[in-house]
C-alpha cells in the first residue's frame, strides 16, 4: 500500500508540442511514486501518444486558467500540482513541496 498522497500534475497546453515532448521524460525521474499527469490540449492529437501515468483530456479553445479549473473534474489526486509544458520538474519537486501542505504525515 502506498502511503504517499496522490498528486495530480496538471499541464495546460494549446497542443502537444516540442516542449511537452521534451519535458515528459523528466517526470519519470520524480522521487515521488504516487502521481498522475493530466495534459489539457485544446483538441486531442491525431497521433497516439502514450506516457506512463498520463491522460490527455481535450479542453476546447480556452485559456490556461480554464484548463486548470477543468482539471478539478478529472484529477484523482489528493493534491494538485500545476506546471507549464516548457518546465522540467526537479526530481525532488513533489517530495519537497507536498510535506509543506500535508497533514498526512508524509
PDB file of C-alpha atoms in Angstrom:
ATOM      1  CA  UNK A   1       0.000   0.000   0.000  1.00  0.00           C
ATOM      2  CA  UNK A   2       1.337   3.414  -0.982  1.00  0.00           C
ATOM      3  CA  UNK A   3       1.264   5.869   1.924  1.00  0.00           C
ATOM      4  CA  UNK A   4       2.187   8.881  -0.200  1.00  0.00           C
ATOM      5  CA  UNK A   5      -0.746  11.133  -1.024  1.00  0.00           C
ATOM      6  CA  UNK A   6      -1.581  11.049  -4.722  1.00  0.00           C
ATOM      7  CA  UNK A   7      -0.612  14.155  -6.684  1.00  0.00           C
ATOM      8  CA  UNK A   8      -2.315  15.207  -9.907  1.00  0.00           C
ATOM      9  CA  UNK A   9       0.130  17.114 -12.090  1.00  0.00           C
ATOM     10  CA  UNK A  10      -1.794  19.486 -14.353  1.00  0.00           C
ATOM     11  CA  UNK A  11      -0.273  20.725 -17.639  1.00  0.00           C
ATOM     12  CA  UNK A  12      -2.381  23.093 -19.771  1.00  0.00           C
ATOM     13  CA  UNK A  13      -1.294  23.332 -23.429  1.00  0.00           C
ATOM     14  CA  UNK A  14      -2.758  24.514 -26.716  1.00  0.00           C
ATOM     15  CA  UNK A  15      -1.402  21.427 -28.467  1.00  0.00           C
ATOM     16  CA  UNK A  16       1.093  18.643 -27.977  1.00  0.00           C
ATOM     17  CA  UNK A  17       4.294  20.429 -28.931  1.00  0.00           C
ATOM     18  CA  UNK A  18       8.071  20.043 -28.797  1.00  0.00           C
ATOM     19  CA  UNK A  19       8.198  21.454 -25.247  1.00  0.00           C
ATOM     20  CA  UNK A  20       5.861  18.855 -23.771  1.00  0.00           C
ATOM     21  CA  UNK A  21       7.509  16.038 -25.729  1.00  0.00           C
ATOM     22  CA  UNK A  22      10.882  17.074 -24.295  1.00  0.00           C
ATOM     23  CA  UNK A  23       9.672  17.585 -20.731  1.00  0.00           C
ATOM     24  CA  UNK A  24       7.577  14.424 -20.222  1.00  0.00           C
ATOM     25  CA  UNK A  25      10.511  12.003 -19.854  1.00  0.00           C
ATOM     26  CA  UNK A  26      11.694  14.077 -16.863  1.00  0.00           C
ATOM     27  CA  UNK A  27       8.609  13.067 -14.881  1.00  0.00           C
ATOM     28  CA  UNK A  28       9.975   9.527 -14.773  1.00  0.00           C
ATOM     29  CA  UNK A  29      12.788  10.891 -12.581  1.00  0.00           C
ATOM     30  CA  UNK A  30      10.474  12.138  -9.842  1.00  0.00           C
ATOM     31  CA  UNK A  31      11.250  10.616  -6.461  1.00  0.00           C
ATOM     32  CA  UNK A  32       7.532  10.608  -5.662  1.00  0.00           C
ATOM     33  CA  UNK A  33       5.811   7.477  -6.934  1.00  0.00           C
ATOM     34  CA  UNK A  34       2.141   8.290  -6.416  1.00  0.00           C
ATOM     35  CA  UNK A  35       1.196  10.774  -9.124  1.00  0.00           C
ATOM     36  CA  UNK A  36      -0.742  11.168 -12.341  1.00  0.00           C
ATOM     37  CA  UNK A  37      -0.188  13.631 -15.182  1.00  0.00           C
ATOM     38  CA  UNK A  38      -3.154  15.334 -16.818  1.00  0.00           C
ATOM     39  CA  UNK A  39      -2.446  17.195 -20.062  1.00  0.00           C
ATOM     40  CA  UNK A  40      -5.147  19.517 -21.396  1.00  0.00           C
ATOM     41  CA  UNK A  41      -4.690  20.308 -25.114  1.00  0.00           C
ATOM     42  CA  UNK A  42      -7.415  22.199 -26.979  1.00  0.00           C
ATOM     43  CA  UNK A  43      -8.082  19.068 -29.068  1.00  0.00           C
ATOM     44  CA  UNK A  44      -6.669  15.573 -28.854  1.00  0.00           C
ATOM     45  CA  UNK A  45      -3.817  14.968 -31.300  1.00  0.00           C
ATOM     46  CA  UNK A  46      -4.231  12.606 -34.233  1.00  0.00           C
ATOM     47  CA  UNK A  47      -1.039  10.821 -33.184  1.00  0.00           C
ATOM     48  CA  UNK A  48      -1.435   8.299 -30.395  1.00  0.00           C
ATOM     49  CA  UNK A  49       0.949   9.393 -27.655  1.00  0.00           C
ATOM     50  CA  UNK A  50       1.272   7.314 -24.523  1.00  0.00           C
ATOM     51  CA  UNK A  51       3.315   8.085 -21.443  1.00  0.00           C
ATOM     52  CA  UNK A  52       3.208   6.329 -18.098  1.00  0.00           C
ATOM     53  CA  UNK A  53       0.673   7.713 -15.609  1.00  0.00           C
ATOM     54  CA  UNK A  54      -0.585  10.241 -18.176  1.00  0.00           C
ATOM     55  CA  UNK A  55      -4.022  11.114 -19.517  1.00  0.00           C
ATOM     56  CA  UNK A  56      -4.870  13.691 -22.184  1.00  0.00           C
ATOM     57  CA  UNK A  57      -8.186  15.466 -21.992  1.00  0.00           C
ATOM     58  CA  UNK A  58      -9.428  17.818 -24.722  1.00  0.00           C
ATOM     59  CA  UNK A  59     -10.455  21.152 -23.211  1.00  0.00           C
ATOM     60  CA  UNK A  60     -11.596  23.152 -26.211  1.00  0.00           C
ATOM     61  CA  UNK A  61     -10.164  26.549 -27.003  1.00  0.00           C
ATOM     62  CA  UNK A  62      -9.969  28.027 -23.535  1.00  0.00           C
ATOM     63  CA  UNK A  63      -7.103  29.665 -21.680  1.00  0.00           C
ATOM     64  CA  UNK A  64      -4.717  28.086 -19.168  1.00  0.00           C
ATOM     65  CA  UNK A  65      -6.788  29.193 -16.159  1.00  0.00           C
ATOM     66  CA  UNK A  66      -9.914  27.488 -17.508  1.00  0.00           C
ATOM     67  CA  UNK A  67      -7.900  24.349 -18.248  1.00  0.00           C
ATOM     68  CA  UNK A  68      -6.657  24.317 -14.643  1.00  0.00           C
ATOM     69  CA  UNK A  69     -10.246  24.694 -13.413  1.00  0.00           C
ATOM     70  CA  UNK A  70     -11.303  21.833 -15.700  1.00  0.00           C
ATOM     71  CA  UNK A  71      -8.694  19.654 -14.020  1.00  0.00           C
ATOM     72  CA  UNK A  72     -10.818  19.627 -10.870  1.00  0.00           C
ATOM     73  CA  UNK A  73     -13.292  17.342 -12.681  1.00  0.00           C
ATOM     74  CA  UNK A  74     -10.680  14.817 -13.762  1.00  0.00           C
ATOM     75  CA  UNK A  75      -7.947  14.863 -11.128  1.00  0.00           C
ATOM     76  CA  UNK A  76      -7.818  11.872  -8.813  1.00  0.00           C
ATOM     77  CA  UNK A  77      -5.076  13.228  -6.575  1.00  0.00           C
ATOM     78  CA  UNK A  78      -5.182  14.488  -3.027  1.00  0.00           C
ATOM     79  CA  UNK A  79      -3.103  17.436  -4.225  1.00  0.00           C
ATOM     80  CA  UNK A  80      -2.922  19.360  -7.490  1.00  0.00           C
ATOM     81  CA  UNK A  81       0.458  20.472  -8.823  1.00  0.00           C
ATOM     82  CA  UNK A  82       0.496  22.921 -11.713  1.00  0.00           C
ATOM     83  CA  UNK A  83       3.354  23.195 -14.191  1.00  0.00           C
ATOM     84  CA  UNK A  84       3.796  24.530 -17.720  1.00  0.00           C
ATOM     85  CA  UNK A  85       4.708  22.447 -20.753  1.00  0.00           C
ATOM     86  CA  UNK A  86       8.152  24.051 -21.097  1.00  0.00           C
ATOM     87  CA  UNK A  87       9.235  23.331 -17.498  1.00  0.00           C
ATOM     88  CA  UNK A  88      11.232  20.346 -16.328  1.00  0.00           C
ATOM     89  CA  UNK A  89      10.349  19.158 -12.827  1.00  0.00           C
ATOM     90  CA  UNK A  90      13.199  18.677 -10.401  1.00  0.00           C
ATOM     91  CA  UNK A  91      13.315  15.054  -9.196  1.00  0.00           C
ATOM     92  CA  UNK A  92      12.528  16.243  -5.647  1.00  0.00           C
ATOM     93  CA  UNK A  93       9.799  18.721  -6.682  1.00  0.00           C
ATOM     94  CA  UNK A  94       6.877  16.849  -5.130  1.00  0.00           C
ATOM     95  CA  UNK A  95       8.842  15.287  -2.265  1.00  0.00           C
ATOM     96  CA  UNK A  96       9.892  18.784  -1.172  1.00  0.00           C
ATOM     97  CA  UNK A  97       6.557  20.528  -1.719  1.00  0.00           C
ATOM     98  CA  UNK A  98       3.891  18.101  -0.526  1.00  0.00           C
ATOM     99  CA  UNK A  99       5.023  17.766   3.122  1.00  0.00           C
ATOM    100  CA  UNK A 100       4.594  21.540   3.456  1.00  0.00           C
ATOM    101  CA  UNK A 101       0.898  21.202   2.596  1.00  0.00           C
ATOM    102  CA  UNK A 102       0.132  17.837   4.081  1.00  0.00           C
ATOM    103  CA  UNK A 103      -1.193  16.808   7.452  1.00  0.00           C
ATOM    104  CA  UNK A 104      -0.957  13.207   6.295  1.00  0.00           C
ATOM    105  CA  UNK A 105       2.361  12.540   7.991  1.00  0.00           C
ATOM    106  CA  UNK A 106       4.418  12.491   4.802  1.00  0.00           C
TER     107      UNK A 106
END
